[in-house]
PDB file of C-alpha atoms in Angstrom:
ATOM      1  CA  MET V  49      10.750 197.963 -93.779  1.00 71.00           C
ATOM      2  CA  VAL V  50      11.343 199.612 -90.429  1.00 72.00           C
ATOM      3  CA  ALA V  51      12.384 202.837 -92.147  1.00 76.00           C
ATOM      4  CA  GLY V  52      10.579 202.528 -95.482  1.00 77.00           C
ATOM      5  CA  GLN V  53       7.009 202.296 -94.242  1.00 78.00           C
ATOM      6  CA  PRO V  54       7.157 205.338 -91.925  1.00 79.00           C
ATOM      7  CA  ILE V  55       8.934 207.348 -94.609  1.00 79.00           C
ATOM      8  CA  GLY V  56       6.264 206.303 -97.120  1.00 80.00           C
ATOM      9  CA  THR V  57       3.529 207.262 -94.645  1.00 80.00           C
ATOM     10  CA  MET V  58       5.168 210.629 -94.118  1.00 79.00           C
ATOM     11  CA  ILE V  59       5.396 211.262 -97.866  1.00 81.00           C
ATOM     12  CA  GLY V  60       1.798 210.104 -98.292  1.00 80.00           C
ATOM     13  CA  SER V  61       0.588 212.440 -95.563  1.00 81.00           C
ATOM     14  CA  ARG V  62       2.175 215.345 -97.421  1.00 81.00           C
ATOM     15  CA  MET V  63       0.184 214.374-100.533  1.00 82.00           C
ATOM     16  CA  ILE V  64      -3.165 214.097 -98.756  1.00 82.00           C
ATOM     17  CA  ASN V  65      -4.780 216.864-100.790  1.00 83.00           C
ATOM     18  CA  ASN V  66      -3.294 215.648-104.093  1.00 84.00           C
ATOM     19  CA  ALA V  67      -3.725 211.873-104.140  1.00 83.00           C
ATOM     20  CA  GLN V  68      -2.910 211.455-107.832  1.00 88.00           C
ATOM     21  CA  ALA V  69       0.525 213.039-107.407  1.00 87.00           C
ATOM     22  CA  GLY V  70       1.079 210.845-104.340  1.00 83.00           C
ATOM     23  CA  PHE V  71       0.326 207.669-106.299  1.00 86.00           C
ATOM     24  CA  ILE V  72       2.647 208.738-109.120  1.00 90.00           C
ATOM     25  CA  ILE V  73       5.481 209.573-106.700  1.00 87.00           C
ATOM     26  CA  GLY V  74       4.940 206.255-104.882  1.00 83.00           C
ATOM     27  CA  ALA V  75       5.098 204.316-108.146  1.00 89.00           C
ATOM     28  CA  VAL V  76       8.284 206.093-109.229  1.00 91.00           C
ATOM     29  CA  ILE V  77       9.944 205.479-105.852  1.00 87.00           C
ATOM     30  CA  MET V  78       9.016 201.759-105.917  1.00 86.00           C
ATOM     31  CA  LEU V  79      10.326 201.379-109.459  1.00 92.00           C
ATOM     32  CA  ALA V  80      13.548 203.220-108.658  1.00 92.00           C
ATOM     33  CA  SER V  81      14.104 201.269-105.431  1.00 87.00           C
ATOM     34  CA  GLY V  82      13.981 198.006-107.379  1.00 87.00           C
ATOM     35  CA  PHE V  83      16.752 199.179-109.687  1.00 89.00           C
ATOM     36  CA  VAL V  84      18.777 200.570-106.769  1.00 88.00           C
ATOM     37  CA  ALA V  85      18.503 197.226-104.935  1.00 86.00           C
ATOM     38  CA  LEU V  86      19.710 195.364-108.027  1.00 83.00           C
ATOM     39  CA  ALA V  87      22.617 197.768-108.446  1.00 84.00           C
ATOM     40  CA  ILE V  88      23.907 197.686-104.862  1.00 84.00           C
ATOM     41  CA  TRP V  89      22.873 194.215-103.629  1.00 79.00           C
ATOM     42  CA  PRO V  90      26.024 192.148-103.082  1.00 71.00           C
ATOM     43  CA  ARG V  91      26.462 189.142-105.308  1.00 67.00           C
ATOM     44  CA  GLU V  92      26.593 185.779-103.582  1.00 69.00           C
ATOM     45  CA  GLU V  93      30.128 184.520-104.051  1.00 68.00           C
ATOM     46  CA  PHE V  94      29.303 180.924-103.166  1.00 66.00           C
ATOM     47  CA  SER V  95      26.527 180.628-105.746  1.00 65.00           C
ATOM     48  CA  LYS V  96      28.700 181.522-108.746  1.00 66.00           C
ATOM     49  CA  ASP V  97      30.272 178.070-108.892  1.00 69.00           C
ATOM     50  CA  MET V  98      27.111 176.109-108.124  1.00 70.00           C
ATOM     51  CA  GLU V  99      25.634 173.956-110.823  1.00 75.00           C
ATOM     52  CA  ARG V 100      22.315 175.342-112.011  1.00 73.00           C
ATOM     53  CA  THR V 101      19.480 172.913-112.516  1.00 77.00           C
ATOM     54  CA  LYS V 102      16.172 173.578-114.160  1.00 83.00           C
ATOM     55  CA  MET V 103      13.407 174.067-111.603  1.00 82.00           C
ATOM     56  CA  THR V 104      10.148 172.279-112.210  1.00 87.00           C
ATOM     57  CA  LEU V 105       6.729 173.294-110.923  1.00 89.00           C
ATOM     58  CA  LYS V 106       6.929 170.436-108.405  1.00 89.00           C
ATOM     59  CA  ASP V 107      10.281 171.735-107.100  1.00 86.00           C
ATOM     60  CA  LEU V 108       8.746 175.169-106.682  1.00 85.00           C
ATOM     61  CA  ALA V 109       5.756 173.783-104.782  1.00 87.00           C
ATOM     62  CA  VAL V 110       7.997 171.703-102.477  1.00 85.00           C
ATOM     63  CA  SER V 111      10.097 174.774-101.642  1.00 83.00           C
ATOM     64  CA  PHE V 112       7.051 176.370 -99.990  1.00 86.00           C
ATOM     65  CA  HIS V 113       6.573 173.642 -97.368  1.00 84.00           C
ATOM     66  CA  PHE V 114       6.822 174.540 -93.715  1.00 83.00           C
ATOM     67  CA  PRO V 115       9.222 172.696 -91.417  1.00 84.00           C
ATOM     68  CA  LYS V 116       7.905 170.095 -88.969  1.00 85.00           C
ATOM     69  CA  PHE V 117       6.587 171.604 -85.755  1.00 83.00           C
ATOM     70  CA  SER V 118       8.374 169.025 -83.609  1.00 85.00           C
ATOM     71  CA  THR V 119      11.798 170.105 -84.891  1.00 86.00           C
ATOM     72  CA  SER V 120      11.133 173.819 -85.466  1.00 86.00           C
ATOM     73  CA  ARG V 121       9.266 175.140 -82.455  1.00 86.00           C
ATOM     74  CA  ASP V 122      11.251 178.410 -82.387  1.00 85.00           C
ATOM     75  CA  PHE V 123      10.457 178.983 -86.064  1.00 85.00           C
ATOM     76  CA  TYR V 124       6.733 178.748 -85.390  1.00 90.00           C
ATOM     77  CA  LYS V 125       6.971 181.025 -82.341  1.00 89.00           C
ATOM     78  CA  ALA V 126       8.808 183.641 -84.378  1.00 88.00           C
ATOM     79  CA  PHE V 127       6.466 183.184 -87.350  1.00 90.00           C
ATOM     80  CA  GLY V 128       3.327 183.552 -85.220  1.00 93.00           C
ATOM     81  CA  CYS V 129       4.626 186.583 -83.365  1.00 92.00           C
ATOM     82  CA  ARG V 130       5.764 188.223 -86.579  1.00 90.00           C
ATOM     83  CA  VAL V 131       2.404 187.657 -88.315  1.00 94.00           C
ATOM     84  CA  CYS V 132       0.487 189.096 -85.355  1.00 94.00           C
ATOM     85  CA  MET V 133       2.817 192.079 -85.070  1.00 88.00           C
ATOM     86  CA  LEU V 134       2.673 192.900 -88.786  1.00 87.00           C
ATOM     87  CA  LEU V 135      -1.095 192.434 -88.936  1.00 92.00           C
ATOM     88  CA  SER V 136      -1.689 194.767 -85.999  1.00 89.00           C
ATOM     89  CA  TYR V 137       0.792 197.343 -87.310  1.00 81.00           C
ATOM     90  CA  GLN V 138      -0.831 197.294 -90.755  1.00 83.00           C
ATOM     91  CA  MET V 139      -4.342 197.635 -89.325  1.00 87.00           C
ATOM     92  CA  ILE V 140      -3.349 200.717 -87.366  1.00 82.00           C
ATOM     93  CA  SER V 141      -1.393 202.164 -90.275  1.00 79.00           C
ATOM     94  CA  VAL V 142      -4.205 201.656 -92.788  1.00 81.00           C
ATOM     95  CA  TYR V 143      -6.910 203.189 -90.604  1.00 87.00           C
ATOM     96  CA  GLN V 144      -4.760 205.893 -89.023  1.00 85.00           C
ATOM     97  CA  LEU V 145      -6.220 208.738 -91.104  1.00 85.00           C
ATOM     98  CA  TYR V 146      -9.777 207.735 -90.247  1.00 87.00           C
ATOM     99  CA  ILE V 147      -8.943 207.324 -86.562  1.00 88.00           C
ATOM    100  CA  VAL V 148      -7.364 210.776 -86.342  1.00 90.00           C
ATOM    101  CA  GLU V 149     -10.180 212.432 -88.295  1.00 89.00           C
ATOM    102  CA  ASP V 150     -13.120 210.685 -86.604  1.00 91.00           C
ATOM    103  CA  TYR V 151     -11.936 210.278 -83.017  1.00 91.00           C
ATOM    104  CA  VAL V 152      -9.456 213.124 -82.566  1.00 91.00           C
ATOM    105  CA  HIS V 153     -11.643 215.392 -84.731  1.00 93.00           C
ATOM    106  CA  GLN V 154      -8.893 216.917 -86.836  1.00 92.00           C
ATOM    107  CA  THR V 155      -9.301 218.178 -90.368  1.00 90.00           C
ATOM    108  CA  LYS V 156      -7.707 216.209 -93.178  1.00 87.00           C
ATOM    109  CA  THR V 157      -4.740 218.611 -93.331  1.00 87.00           C
ATOM    110  CA  GLU V 158      -4.238 218.546 -89.540  1.00 91.00           C
ATOM    111  CA  ALA V 159      -4.521 214.755 -89.562  1.00 88.00           C
ATOM    112  CA  ALA V 160      -1.822 214.594 -92.249  1.00 87.00           C
ATOM    113  CA  GLY V 161       0.561 216.531 -89.994  1.00 88.00           C
ATOM    114  CA  THR V 162      -0.260 214.290 -87.043  1.00 90.00           C
ATOM    115  CA  ILE V 163       0.310 211.159 -89.117  1.00 87.00           C
ATOM    116  CA  ALA V 164       3.651 212.503 -90.417  1.00 86.00           C
ATOM    117  CA  THR V 165       4.802 213.150 -86.848  1.00 89.00           C
ATOM    118  CA  MET V 166       3.598 209.723 -85.709  1.00 87.00           C
ATOM    119  CA  SER V 167       5.468 208.028 -88.566  1.00 85.00           C
ATOM    120  CA  ILE V 168       8.739 209.674 -87.523  1.00 87.00           C
ATOM    121  CA  ILE V 169       8.161 208.585 -83.914  1.00 89.00           C
ATOM    122  CA  THR V 170       7.316 205.052 -85.100  1.00 84.00           C
ATOM    123  CA  MET V 171      10.516 204.862 -87.138  1.00 86.00           C
ATOM    124  CA  VAL V 172      12.724 206.046 -84.258  1.00 90.00           C
ATOM    125  CA  VAL V 173      11.098 203.663 -81.762  1.00 90.00           C
ATOM    126  CA  SER V 174      11.224 200.718 -84.200  1.00 84.00           C
ATOM    127  CA  LEU V 175      14.889 201.267 -85.026  1.00 87.00           C
ATOM    128  CA  SER V 176      15.726 201.633 -81.325  1.00 91.00           C
ATOM    129  CA  ALA V 177      13.839 198.446 -80.455  1.00 88.00           C
ATOM    130  CA  SER V 178      15.663 196.590 -83.235  1.00 84.00           C
ATOM    131  CA  LEU V 179      19.039 197.733 -81.950  1.00 88.00           C
ATOM    132  CA  ILE V 180      18.153 196.741 -78.393  1.00 90.00           C
ATOM    133  CA  SER V 181      16.454 193.406 -79.121  1.00 84.00           C
ATOM    134  CA  GLY V 182      19.346 192.008 -81.172  1.00 81.00           C
ATOM    135  CA  PRO V 183      21.832 191.888 -78.273  1.00 85.00           C
ATOM    136  CA  ILE V 184      19.093 190.580 -75.946  1.00 86.00           C
ATOM    137  CA  SER V 185      18.398 187.748 -78.398  1.00 80.00           C
ATOM    138  CA  ASP V 186      22.123 187.010 -78.599  1.00 81.00           C
ATOM    139  CA  LYS V 187      22.358 186.720 -74.802  1.00 84.00           C
ATOM    140  CA  MET V 188      19.325 184.389 -74.690  1.00 82.00           C
ATOM    141  CA  HIS V 189      20.931 182.109 -77.304  1.00 74.00           C
ATOM    142  CA  THR V 190      17.628 181.475 -79.070  1.00 66.00           C
ATOM    143  CA  ARG V 191      17.287 181.383 -82.813  1.00 60.00           C
ATOM    144  CA  ALA V 192      14.686 179.977 -85.151  1.00 50.00           C
ATOM    145  CA  ARG V 193      15.970 176.611 -86.339  1.00 50.00           C
ATOM    146  CA  TYR V 194      14.821 175.294 -89.682  1.00 42.00           C
TER     147      TYR V 194
END
């Protein structure tokens, strides 16, 4: 997601004057990525020998329950922070073209170039933050417990 969304934004900004071609390319990339993921995703060795049971609708519904707050405080902290971060990132990403056109006063083509540049910067910063925050989290010894 850290790399895919900025790359998608960059490709979309290149298709700003030909939206139909952009939608077709996006659909082809999504379809192809599903097949690529199936082809390269490692198989779970431990699940080969597990007995398979038929899942009922009740089993499916139960699998969506959230853990108790009293025993999973870190889970809820991480969940809340993640929801807020993704919501804010999506709001900016969705309205980015309008913001650049209306407040920076660029043409649609200029705005597309600005958005492409911003998506590359976003990807580099996001990947860097991910690489830095992992070791910090390891040193703090905090993990979401389920």
